[in-house]
Coordinates of C-alpha atoms and ligand atoms in Angstrom, one line a residue:
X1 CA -94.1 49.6 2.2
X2 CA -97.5 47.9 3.4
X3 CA -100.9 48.2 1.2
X4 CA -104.1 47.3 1.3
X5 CA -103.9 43.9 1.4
X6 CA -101.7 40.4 1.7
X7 CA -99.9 39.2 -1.9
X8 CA -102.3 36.7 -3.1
X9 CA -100.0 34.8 -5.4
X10 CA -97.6 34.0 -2.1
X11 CA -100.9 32.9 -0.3
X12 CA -101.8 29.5 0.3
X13 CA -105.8 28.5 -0.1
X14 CA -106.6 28.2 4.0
X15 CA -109.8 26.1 4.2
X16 CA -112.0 27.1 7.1
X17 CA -111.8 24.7 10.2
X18 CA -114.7 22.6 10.9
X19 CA -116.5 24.5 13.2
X20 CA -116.6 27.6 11.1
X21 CA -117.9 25.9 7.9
X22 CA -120.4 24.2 9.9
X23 CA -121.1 27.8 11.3
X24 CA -121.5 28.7 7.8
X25 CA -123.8 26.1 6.3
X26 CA -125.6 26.5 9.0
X27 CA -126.8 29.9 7.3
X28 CA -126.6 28.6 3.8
X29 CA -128.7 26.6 1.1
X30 CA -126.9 24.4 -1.5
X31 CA -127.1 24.9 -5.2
X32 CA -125.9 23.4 -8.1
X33 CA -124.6 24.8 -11.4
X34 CA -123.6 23.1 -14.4
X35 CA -120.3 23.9 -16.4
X36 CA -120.8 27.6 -18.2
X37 CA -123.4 28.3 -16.1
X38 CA -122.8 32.1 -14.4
X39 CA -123.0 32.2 -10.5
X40 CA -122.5 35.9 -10.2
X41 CA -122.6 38.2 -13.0
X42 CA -120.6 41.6 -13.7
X43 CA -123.0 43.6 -12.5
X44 CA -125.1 42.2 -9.9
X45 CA -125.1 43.1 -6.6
X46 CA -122.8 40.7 -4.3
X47 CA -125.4 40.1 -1.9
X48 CA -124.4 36.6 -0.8
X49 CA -121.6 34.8 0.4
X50 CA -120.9 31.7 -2.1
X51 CA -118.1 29.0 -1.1
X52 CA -117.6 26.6 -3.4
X53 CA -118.4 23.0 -2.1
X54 CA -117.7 20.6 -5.3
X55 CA -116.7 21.4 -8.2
X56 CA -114.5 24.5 -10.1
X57 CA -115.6 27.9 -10.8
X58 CA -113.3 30.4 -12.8
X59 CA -113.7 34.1 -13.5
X60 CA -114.7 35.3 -16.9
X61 CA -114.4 38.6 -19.2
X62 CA -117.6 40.3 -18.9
X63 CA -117.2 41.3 -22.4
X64 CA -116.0 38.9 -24.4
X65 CA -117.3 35.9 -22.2
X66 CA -113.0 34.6 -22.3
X67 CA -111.5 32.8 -19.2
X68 CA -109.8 36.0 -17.3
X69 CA -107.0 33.8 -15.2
X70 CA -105.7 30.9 -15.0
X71 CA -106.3 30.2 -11.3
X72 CA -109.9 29.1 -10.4
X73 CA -111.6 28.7 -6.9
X74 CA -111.7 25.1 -5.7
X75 CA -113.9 23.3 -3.1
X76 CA -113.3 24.9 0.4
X77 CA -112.5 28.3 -1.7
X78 CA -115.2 31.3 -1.9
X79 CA -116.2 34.5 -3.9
X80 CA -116.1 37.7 -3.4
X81 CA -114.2 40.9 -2.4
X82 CA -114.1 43.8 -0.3
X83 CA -117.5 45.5 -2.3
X84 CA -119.3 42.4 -0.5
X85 CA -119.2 44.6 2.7
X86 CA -121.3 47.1 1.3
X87 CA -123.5 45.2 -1.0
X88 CA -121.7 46.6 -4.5
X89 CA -122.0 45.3 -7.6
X90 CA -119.3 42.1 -9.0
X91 CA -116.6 43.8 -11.1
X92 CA -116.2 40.5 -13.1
X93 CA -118.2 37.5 -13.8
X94 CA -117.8 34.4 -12.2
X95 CA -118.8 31.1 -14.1
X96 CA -118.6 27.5 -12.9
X97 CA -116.6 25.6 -15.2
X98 CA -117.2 22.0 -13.8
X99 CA -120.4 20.5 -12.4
X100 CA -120.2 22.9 -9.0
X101 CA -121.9 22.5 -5.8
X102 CA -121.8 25.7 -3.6
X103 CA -123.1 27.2 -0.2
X104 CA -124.5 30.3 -0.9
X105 CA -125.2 32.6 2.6
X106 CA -127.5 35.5 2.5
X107 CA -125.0 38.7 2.8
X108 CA -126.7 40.3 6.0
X109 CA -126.6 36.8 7.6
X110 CA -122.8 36.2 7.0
X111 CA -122.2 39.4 8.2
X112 CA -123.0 39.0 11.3
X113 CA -121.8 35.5 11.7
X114 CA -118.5 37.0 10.9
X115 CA -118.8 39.8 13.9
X116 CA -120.1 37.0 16.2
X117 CA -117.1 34.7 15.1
X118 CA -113.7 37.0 14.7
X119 CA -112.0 34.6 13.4
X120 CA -114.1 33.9 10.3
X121 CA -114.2 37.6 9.7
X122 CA -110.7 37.6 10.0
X123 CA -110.4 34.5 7.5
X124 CA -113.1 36.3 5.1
X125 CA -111.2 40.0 4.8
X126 CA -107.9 38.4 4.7
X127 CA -108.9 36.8 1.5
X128 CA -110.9 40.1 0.5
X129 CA -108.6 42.0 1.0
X130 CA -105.7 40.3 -0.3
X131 CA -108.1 39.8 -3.6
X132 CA -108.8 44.2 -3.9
X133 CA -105.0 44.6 -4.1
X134 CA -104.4 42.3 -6.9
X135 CA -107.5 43.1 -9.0
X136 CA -106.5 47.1 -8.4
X137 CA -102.8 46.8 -8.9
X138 CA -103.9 44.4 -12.2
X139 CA -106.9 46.8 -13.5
X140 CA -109.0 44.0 -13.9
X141 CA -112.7 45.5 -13.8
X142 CA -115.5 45.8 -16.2
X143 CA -115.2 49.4 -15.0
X144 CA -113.0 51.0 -17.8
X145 CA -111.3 54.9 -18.3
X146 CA -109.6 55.5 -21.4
X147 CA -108.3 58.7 -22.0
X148 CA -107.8 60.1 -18.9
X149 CA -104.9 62.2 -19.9
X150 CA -106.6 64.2 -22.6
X151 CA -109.9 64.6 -20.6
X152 CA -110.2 66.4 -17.0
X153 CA -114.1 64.7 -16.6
X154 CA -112.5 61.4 -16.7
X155 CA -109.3 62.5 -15.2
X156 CA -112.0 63.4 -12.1
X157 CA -113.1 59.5 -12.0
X158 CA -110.0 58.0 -12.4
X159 CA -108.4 60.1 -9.7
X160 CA -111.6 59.2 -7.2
X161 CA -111.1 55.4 -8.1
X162 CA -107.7 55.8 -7.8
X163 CA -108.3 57.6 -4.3
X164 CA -110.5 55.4 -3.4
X165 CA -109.0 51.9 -3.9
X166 CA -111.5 50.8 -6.3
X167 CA -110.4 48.7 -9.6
X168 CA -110.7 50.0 -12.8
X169 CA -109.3 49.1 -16.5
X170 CA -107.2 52.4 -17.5
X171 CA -107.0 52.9 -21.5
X172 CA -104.8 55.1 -22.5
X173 CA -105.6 54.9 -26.6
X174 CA -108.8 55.7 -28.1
X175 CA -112.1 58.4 -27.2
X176 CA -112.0 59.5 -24.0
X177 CA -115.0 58.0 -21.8
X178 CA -115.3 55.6 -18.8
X179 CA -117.5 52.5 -19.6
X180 CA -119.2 49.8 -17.4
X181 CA -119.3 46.2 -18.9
X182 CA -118.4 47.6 -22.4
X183 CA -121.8 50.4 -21.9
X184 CA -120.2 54.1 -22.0
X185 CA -121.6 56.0 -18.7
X186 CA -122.9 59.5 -20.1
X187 CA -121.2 62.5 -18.3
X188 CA -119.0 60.6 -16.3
X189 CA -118.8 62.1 -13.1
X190 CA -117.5 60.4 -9.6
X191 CA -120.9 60.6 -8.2
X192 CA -122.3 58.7 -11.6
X193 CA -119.7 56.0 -11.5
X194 CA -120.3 56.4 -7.6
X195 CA -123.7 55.0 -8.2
X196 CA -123.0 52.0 -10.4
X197 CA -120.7 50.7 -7.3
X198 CA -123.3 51.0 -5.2
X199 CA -121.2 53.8 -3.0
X200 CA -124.3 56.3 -3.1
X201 CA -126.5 56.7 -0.2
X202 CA -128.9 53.6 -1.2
X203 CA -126.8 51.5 1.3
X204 CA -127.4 53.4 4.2
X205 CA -130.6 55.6 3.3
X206 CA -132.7 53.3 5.2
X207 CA -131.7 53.0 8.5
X208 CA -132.1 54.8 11.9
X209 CA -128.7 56.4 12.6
X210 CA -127.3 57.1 16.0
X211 CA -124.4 59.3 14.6
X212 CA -123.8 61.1 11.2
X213 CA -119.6 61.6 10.8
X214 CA -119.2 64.4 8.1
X215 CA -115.8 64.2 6.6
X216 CA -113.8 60.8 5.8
X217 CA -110.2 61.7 6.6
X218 CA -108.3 59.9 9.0
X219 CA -110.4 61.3 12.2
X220 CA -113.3 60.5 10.5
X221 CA -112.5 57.4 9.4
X222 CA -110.8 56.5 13.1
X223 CA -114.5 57.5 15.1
X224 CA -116.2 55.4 11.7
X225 CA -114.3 51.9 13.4
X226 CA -114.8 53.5 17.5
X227 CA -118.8 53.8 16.4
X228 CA -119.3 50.5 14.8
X229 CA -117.2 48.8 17.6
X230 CA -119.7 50.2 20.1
X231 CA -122.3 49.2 18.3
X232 CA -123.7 52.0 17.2
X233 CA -125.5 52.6 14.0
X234 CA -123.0 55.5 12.2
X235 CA -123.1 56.4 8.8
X236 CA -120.1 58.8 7.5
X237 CA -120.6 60.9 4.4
X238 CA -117.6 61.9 2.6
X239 CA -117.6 64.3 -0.3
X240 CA -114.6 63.1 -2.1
X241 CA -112.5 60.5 -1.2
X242 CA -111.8 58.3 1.4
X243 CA -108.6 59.8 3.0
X244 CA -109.3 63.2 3.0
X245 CA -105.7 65.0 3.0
X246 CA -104.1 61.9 4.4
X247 CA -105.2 59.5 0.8
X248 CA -103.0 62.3 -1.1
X249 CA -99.9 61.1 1.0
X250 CA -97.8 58.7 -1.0
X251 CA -95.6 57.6 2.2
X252 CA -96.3 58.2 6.2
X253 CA -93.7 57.0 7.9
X254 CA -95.1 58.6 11.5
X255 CA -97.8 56.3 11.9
X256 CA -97.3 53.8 15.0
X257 CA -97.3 50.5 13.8
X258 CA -96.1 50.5 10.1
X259 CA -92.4 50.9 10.5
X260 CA -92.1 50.7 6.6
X261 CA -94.4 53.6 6.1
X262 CA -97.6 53.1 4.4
X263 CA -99.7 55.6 1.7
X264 CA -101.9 57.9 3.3
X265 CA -105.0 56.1 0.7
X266 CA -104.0 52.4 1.9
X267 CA -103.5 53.7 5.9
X268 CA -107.2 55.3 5.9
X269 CA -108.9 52.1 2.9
X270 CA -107.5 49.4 5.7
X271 CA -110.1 51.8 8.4
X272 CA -112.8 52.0 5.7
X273 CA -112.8 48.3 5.9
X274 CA -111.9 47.8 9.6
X275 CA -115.1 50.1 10.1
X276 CA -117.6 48.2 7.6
X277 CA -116.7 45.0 9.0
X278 CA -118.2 46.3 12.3
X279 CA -121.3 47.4 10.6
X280 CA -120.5 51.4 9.6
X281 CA -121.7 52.7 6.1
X282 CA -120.6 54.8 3.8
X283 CA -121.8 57.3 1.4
X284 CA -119.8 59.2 -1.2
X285 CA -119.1 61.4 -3.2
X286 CA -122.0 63.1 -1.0
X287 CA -121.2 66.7 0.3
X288 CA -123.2 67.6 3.7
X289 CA -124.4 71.3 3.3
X290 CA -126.4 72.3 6.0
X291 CA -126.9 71.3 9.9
X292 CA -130.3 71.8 11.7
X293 CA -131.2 70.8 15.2
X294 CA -134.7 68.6 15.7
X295 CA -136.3 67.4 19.3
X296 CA -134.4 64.6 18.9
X297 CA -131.7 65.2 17.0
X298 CA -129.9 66.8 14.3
X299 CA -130.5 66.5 10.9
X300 CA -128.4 67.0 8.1
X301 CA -128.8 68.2 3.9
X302 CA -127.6 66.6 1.3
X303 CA -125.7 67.8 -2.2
X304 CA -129.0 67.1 -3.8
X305 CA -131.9 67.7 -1.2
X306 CA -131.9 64.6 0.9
X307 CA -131.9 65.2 4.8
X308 CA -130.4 61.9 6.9
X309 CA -131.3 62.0 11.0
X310 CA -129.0 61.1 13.4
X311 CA -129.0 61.7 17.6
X312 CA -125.7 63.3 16.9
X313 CA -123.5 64.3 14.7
X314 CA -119.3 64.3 14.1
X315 CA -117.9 67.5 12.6
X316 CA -114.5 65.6 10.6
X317 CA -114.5 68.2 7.8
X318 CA -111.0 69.1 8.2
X319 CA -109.4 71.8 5.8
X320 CA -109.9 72.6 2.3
X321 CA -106.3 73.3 0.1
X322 CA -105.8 77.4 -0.6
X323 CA -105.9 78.3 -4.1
X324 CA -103.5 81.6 -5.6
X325 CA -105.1 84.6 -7.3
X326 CA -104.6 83.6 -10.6
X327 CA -105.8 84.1 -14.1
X328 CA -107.1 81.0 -15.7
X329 CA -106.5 78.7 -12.8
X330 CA -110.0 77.3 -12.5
X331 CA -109.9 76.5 -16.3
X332 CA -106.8 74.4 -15.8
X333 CA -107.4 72.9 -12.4
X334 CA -107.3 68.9 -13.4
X335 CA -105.5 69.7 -16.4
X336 CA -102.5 70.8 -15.1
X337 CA -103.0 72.5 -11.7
X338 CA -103.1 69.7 -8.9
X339 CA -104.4 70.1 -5.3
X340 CA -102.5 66.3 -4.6
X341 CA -99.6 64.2 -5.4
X342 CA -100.5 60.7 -5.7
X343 CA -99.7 58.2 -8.3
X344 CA -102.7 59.5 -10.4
X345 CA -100.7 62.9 -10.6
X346 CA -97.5 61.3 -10.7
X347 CA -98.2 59.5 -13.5
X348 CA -99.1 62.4 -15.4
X349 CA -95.5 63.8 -14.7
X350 CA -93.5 61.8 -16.6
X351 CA -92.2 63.9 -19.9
X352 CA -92.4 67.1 -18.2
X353 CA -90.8 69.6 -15.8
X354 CA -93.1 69.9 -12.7
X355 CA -93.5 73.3 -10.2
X356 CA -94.6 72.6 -6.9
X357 CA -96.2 76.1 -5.2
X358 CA -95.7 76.1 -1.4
X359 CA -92.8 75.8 1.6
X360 CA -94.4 73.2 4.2
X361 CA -93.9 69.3 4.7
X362 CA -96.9 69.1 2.0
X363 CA -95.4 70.5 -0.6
X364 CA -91.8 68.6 0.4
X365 CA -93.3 65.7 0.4
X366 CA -95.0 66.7 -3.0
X367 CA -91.2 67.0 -4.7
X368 CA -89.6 64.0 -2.8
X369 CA -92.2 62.0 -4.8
X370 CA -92.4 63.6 -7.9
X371 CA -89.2 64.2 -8.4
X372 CA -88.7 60.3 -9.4
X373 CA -90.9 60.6 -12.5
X374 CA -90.7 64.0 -13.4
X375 CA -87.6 65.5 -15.3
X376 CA -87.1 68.0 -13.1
X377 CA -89.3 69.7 -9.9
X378 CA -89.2 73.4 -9.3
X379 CA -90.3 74.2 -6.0
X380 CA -91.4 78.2 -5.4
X381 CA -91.2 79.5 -1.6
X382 CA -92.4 83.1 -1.4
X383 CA -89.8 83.0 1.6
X384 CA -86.2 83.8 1.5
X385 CA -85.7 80.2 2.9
X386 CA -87.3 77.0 4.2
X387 CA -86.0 76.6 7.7
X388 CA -89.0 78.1 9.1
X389 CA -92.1 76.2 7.5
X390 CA -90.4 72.3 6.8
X391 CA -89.1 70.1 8.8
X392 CA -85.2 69.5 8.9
X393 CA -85.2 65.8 7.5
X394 CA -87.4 67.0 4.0
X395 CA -85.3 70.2 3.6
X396 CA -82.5 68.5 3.4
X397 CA -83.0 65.2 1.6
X398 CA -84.8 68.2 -0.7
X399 CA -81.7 70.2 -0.9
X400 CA -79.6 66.8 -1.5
X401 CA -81.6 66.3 -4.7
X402 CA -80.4 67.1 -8.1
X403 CA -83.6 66.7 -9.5
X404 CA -85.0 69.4 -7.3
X405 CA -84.5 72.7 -7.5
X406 CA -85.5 75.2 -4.7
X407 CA -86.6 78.7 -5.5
X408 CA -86.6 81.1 -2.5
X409 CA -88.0 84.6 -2.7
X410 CA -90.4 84.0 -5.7
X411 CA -93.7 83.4 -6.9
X412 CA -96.0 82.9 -9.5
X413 CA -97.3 85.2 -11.8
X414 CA -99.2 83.3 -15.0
X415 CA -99.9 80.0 -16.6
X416 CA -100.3 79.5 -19.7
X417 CA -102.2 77.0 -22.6
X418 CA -104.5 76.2 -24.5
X419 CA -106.8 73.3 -23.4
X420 CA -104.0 72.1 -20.9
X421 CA -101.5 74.1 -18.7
X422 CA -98.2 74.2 -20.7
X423 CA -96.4 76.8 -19.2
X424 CA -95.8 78.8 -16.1
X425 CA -94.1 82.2 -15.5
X426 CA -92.3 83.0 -12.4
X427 CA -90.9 86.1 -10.9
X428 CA -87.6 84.8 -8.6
X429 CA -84.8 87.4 -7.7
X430 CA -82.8 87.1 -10.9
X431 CA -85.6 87.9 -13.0
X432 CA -88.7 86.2 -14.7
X433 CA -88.3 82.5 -15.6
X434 CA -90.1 80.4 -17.7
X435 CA -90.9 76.9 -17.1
X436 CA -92.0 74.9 -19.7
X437 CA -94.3 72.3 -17.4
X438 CA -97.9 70.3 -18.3
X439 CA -98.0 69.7 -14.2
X440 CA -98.2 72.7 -10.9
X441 CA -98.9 71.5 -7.3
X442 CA -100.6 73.8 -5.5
X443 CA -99.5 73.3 -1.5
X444 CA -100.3 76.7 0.5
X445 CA -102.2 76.0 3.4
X446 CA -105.4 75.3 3.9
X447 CA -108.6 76.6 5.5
X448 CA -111.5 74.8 7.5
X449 CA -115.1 73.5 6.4
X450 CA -117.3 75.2 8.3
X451 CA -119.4 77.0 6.1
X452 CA -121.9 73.8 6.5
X453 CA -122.3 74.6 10.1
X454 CA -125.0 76.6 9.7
X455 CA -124.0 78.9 12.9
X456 CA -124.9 76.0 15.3
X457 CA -121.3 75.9 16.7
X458 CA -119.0 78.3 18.0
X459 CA -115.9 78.9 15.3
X460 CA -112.9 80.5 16.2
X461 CA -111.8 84.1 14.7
X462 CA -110.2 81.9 11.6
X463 CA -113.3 79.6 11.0
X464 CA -112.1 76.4 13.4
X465 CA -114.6 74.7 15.7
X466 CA -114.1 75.2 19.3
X467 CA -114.3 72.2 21.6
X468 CA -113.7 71.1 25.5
X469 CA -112.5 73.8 27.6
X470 CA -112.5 76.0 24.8
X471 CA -116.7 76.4 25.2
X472 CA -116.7 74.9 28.6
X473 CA -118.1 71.4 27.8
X474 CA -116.8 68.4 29.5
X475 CA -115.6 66.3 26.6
X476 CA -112.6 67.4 24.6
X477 CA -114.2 66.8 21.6
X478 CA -118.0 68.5 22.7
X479 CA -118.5 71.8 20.8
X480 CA -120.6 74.4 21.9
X481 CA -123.9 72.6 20.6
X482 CA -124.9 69.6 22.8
X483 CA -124.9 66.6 20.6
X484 CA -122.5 67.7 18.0
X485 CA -119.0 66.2 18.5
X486 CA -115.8 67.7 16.5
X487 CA -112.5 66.3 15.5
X488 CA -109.1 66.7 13.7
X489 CA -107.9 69.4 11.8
X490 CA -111.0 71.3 11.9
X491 CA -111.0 71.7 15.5
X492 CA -109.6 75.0 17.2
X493 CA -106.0 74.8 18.7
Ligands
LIG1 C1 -99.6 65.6 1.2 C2 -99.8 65.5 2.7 C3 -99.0 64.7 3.5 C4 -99.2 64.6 4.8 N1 -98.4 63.8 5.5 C5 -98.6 63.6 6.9 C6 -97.7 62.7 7.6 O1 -96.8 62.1 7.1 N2 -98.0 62.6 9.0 C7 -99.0 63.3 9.6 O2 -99.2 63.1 10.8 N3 -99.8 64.1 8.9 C8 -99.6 64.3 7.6 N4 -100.4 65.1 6.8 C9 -101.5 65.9 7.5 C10 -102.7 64.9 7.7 O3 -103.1 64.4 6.5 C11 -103.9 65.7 8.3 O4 -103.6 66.2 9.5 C12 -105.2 64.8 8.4 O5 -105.5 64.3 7.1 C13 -106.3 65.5 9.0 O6 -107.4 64.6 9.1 P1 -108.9 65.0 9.2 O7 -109.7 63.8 9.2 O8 -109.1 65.9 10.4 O9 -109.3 66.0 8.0 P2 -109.0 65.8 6.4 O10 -108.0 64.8 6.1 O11 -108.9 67.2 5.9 O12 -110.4 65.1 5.9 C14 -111.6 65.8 5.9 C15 -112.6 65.1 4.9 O13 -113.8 65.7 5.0 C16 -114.4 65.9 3.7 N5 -115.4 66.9 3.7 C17 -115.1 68.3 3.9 N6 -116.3 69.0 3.9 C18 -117.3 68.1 3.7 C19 -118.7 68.2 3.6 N7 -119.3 69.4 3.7 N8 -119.4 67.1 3.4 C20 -118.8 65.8 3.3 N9 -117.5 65.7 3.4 C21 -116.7 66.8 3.6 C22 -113.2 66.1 2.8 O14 -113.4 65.8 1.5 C23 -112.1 65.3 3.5 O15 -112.1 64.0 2.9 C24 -100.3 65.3 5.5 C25 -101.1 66.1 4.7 C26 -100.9 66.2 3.3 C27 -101.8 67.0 2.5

């Protein structure tokens, strides 16, 4: 299955050809460190573009000051990772370790040498990018989250890293918390940790915008690279993850051009990036709640009061999962009851039986995936069968599995526990059943986010946004309001 990124440990160090680096000094001063002295610290924002010249520099614990890997960056090498496109902070502290001559290029300056030159963008996020998937898939960060297990705050954070492609240390012993170069951040929240990565608004707050794009899911995400490749100035605010429905897919194996299938999160992180490298910001965990029209514009509010401006604005809001009528369900929701099955969830599956709620390809897909950790998944169709609502291929490679067990004609009726769900009780046609499970997927449906409209568009009778001939306008994706642009799942039809 393809990821984010190339394997860095089958990668060979590719210098940059002659033209290119004299491209790049061309933007760059020199400097010169001496052995032990720190280039870029943990912490600081990576707002310059440092290739290392003469000399050796290695990457160091921000903690305890140790050597972190063996490998160190050589003359022709450079720093960095994919947080350079947005100006967020290092993760890790990188030292020289030999008297080191570098070329260090303002961050705004080698962007835009590497949109006027392709091919030392190209060069640059191969080696980002190929450098995100092995610090994620190793947890090497000064970002750490222990506990996550026993604590739904931190279980919050470490799901939106894990969402979100960003590295961080996971801890499984000790107090629960989530900690930033050894400091404990109070009240973890996504937003707080959002802020130490510089993911906030701060990187886009100041500029003019041509287009605001509410919503980050794949349509989102798709007009986020379109806008920045036509130059113009688009910032998209997301309220939770990069993704949106699509980052809780483990495996799409519909998507032209990926003929191994590819995770919803790593399809819609390689647009993030595609998008930033042609100039498009992000801002997140930011929810948009109101839309108002100016002379010259729109303008929309911010979780939190802020208003951003834009000539127009993108309506990518898609649909928001259905929750059941049941008692106790908000007290358990991220400690038990699950919206999404990705390997954040999955991991919490492990010792115990799982019940997935719901009789579409979500909730299929759900089982398939779940069903290799879990010891056994239970999924409930209020349905007498599942012909009508999945697709032929899941049913059966569903009904093929002995680790799945399909439950037609039932529902459920309670959960139960203390702190944590322990237990659920369903009513099936034999009778009630008890299922002793720490994990339930909810996967009913979904409905659209509108509400944030604030009337300006016309919805359908179920809450969708009509668009083309649907209000008369020419585009297929104009609504009803001039200058307010809708697409994917939250469109009507
Ligand atoms: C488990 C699963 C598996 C799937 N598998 C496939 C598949 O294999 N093939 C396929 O074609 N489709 C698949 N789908 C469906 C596909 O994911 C959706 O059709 C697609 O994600 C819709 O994209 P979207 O961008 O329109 O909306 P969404 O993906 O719903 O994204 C909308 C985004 O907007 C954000 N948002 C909402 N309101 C606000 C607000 N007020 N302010 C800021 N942000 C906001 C949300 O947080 C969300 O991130 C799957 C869906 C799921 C859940």
């Amino acid at each position: 299955m393809e990821t984010i990124g190339g394997d860095l440990s089958t990668m060979a160090p590719r210098p940059f050809a002659d033209g290119h680096l004299a491209a790049i000094r061309a933007i760059s001063t020199s400097r010169d460190y001496g052995p032990g002295e720190v280039v870029l610290e943990s912490g600081a924002p990576q707002d310059r573009f440092v290739l290392v010249e003469e000399g050796e520099i290695e990457v160091a614990d921000p903690v305890t000051g140790e050597r972190l890997h063996a490998s160190t960056l050589k003359p022709g090498q450079f720093m960095g990772e994919l947080a350079f496109l947005n100006g967020g902070p290092m993760t890790l502290t990188m030292r020289a370790c030999a008297p080191t001559r570098t070329l260090e290029a303002p961050r705004s300056s080698m962007l835009r040498l590497m949109s006027e030159v392709p091919e030392i963008g190209d060069h640059v996020l191969t080696v980002f990018s190929a450098r995100r998937r092995r610090i994620f898939e190793a947890g090497d960060s000064s970002l750490v989250v222990r506990g996550a297990s026993r604590n739904p705050a931190v279980a919050r954070v470490a799901s939106f890293l894990n969402r979100n492609r960003i590295p961080f240390h996971e801890e499984t012993e000790g107090e629960p918390q989530v900690s930033w170069s050894g400091t404990p951040i109070p009240d973890p929240t996504p937003r707080a940790v959002a802020r130490h990565l510089g993911l906030d608004l701060t990187a886009a707050a100041t500029q003019t915008l041509d287009l605001i794009i509410v919503g980050a899911g794949p349509a989102g995400v798709a007009a986020a690279v379109y806008a920045g490749a036509e130059g113009l100035r688009a910032l998209v605010v997301e309220d939770c993850a990069i993704g949106g429905q699509a980052g809780t897919s483990s495996r799409i194996e519909n998507y032209m051009g990926f003929p191994t299938g590819i995770s919803g999160a790593d399809l819609t992180f390689r647009g993030q990036v595609q998008a930033m490298k042609f100039g498009t910001s992000f801002a997140m965990p930011r929810t948009v709640e109101a839309l108002a029209r100016r002379d010259d514009g729109f303008c929309v509010t911010l979780d939190g009061g802020e208003e951003l401006c834009a000539r127009s604005v993108l309506v990518a809001t898609g649909v928001q999962y259905r929750r059941l009528p049941l008692d106790r369900l908000e007290a358990f929701e991220g400690a038990g009851v699950y919206y999404a099955a990705t390997e954040m969830e999955a991991r919490l599956c492990s010792e115990t039986e799982v019940v997935v709620v719901g009789g579409g390809n979500s909730a299929g897909q759900a089982a398939m995936y779940l069903s290799r950790v879990a010891k056994h998944v239970h999924v409930l169709v209020r349905a007498a069968s599942l012909a009508e609502t999945m697709s032929a291929y899941l049913r059966e490679r569903l009904e093929a599995d002995p680790r799945i067990t399909i439950h037609t004609g039932s529902q459920l009726d309670r959960l139960d526990g203390d702190e944590r769900l322990e237990r659920v009780v369903v009513t099936t046609p034999s009778g009630r059943l008890s299922v002793d499970c720490r994990a339930l997927f909810i996967m009913i449906g979904a409905a659209p986010n509108t509400d944030w409209l604030s009337g300006l568009v016309e919805l359908d009778g179920h809450g969708f946004v009509r668009t083309g001939a649907q209000v008369g306008a020419p585009s297929s994706f104009a609504t009803s309001c001039p200058g307010v642009f809708a697409v994917g799942d939250v469109r009507s039809g």
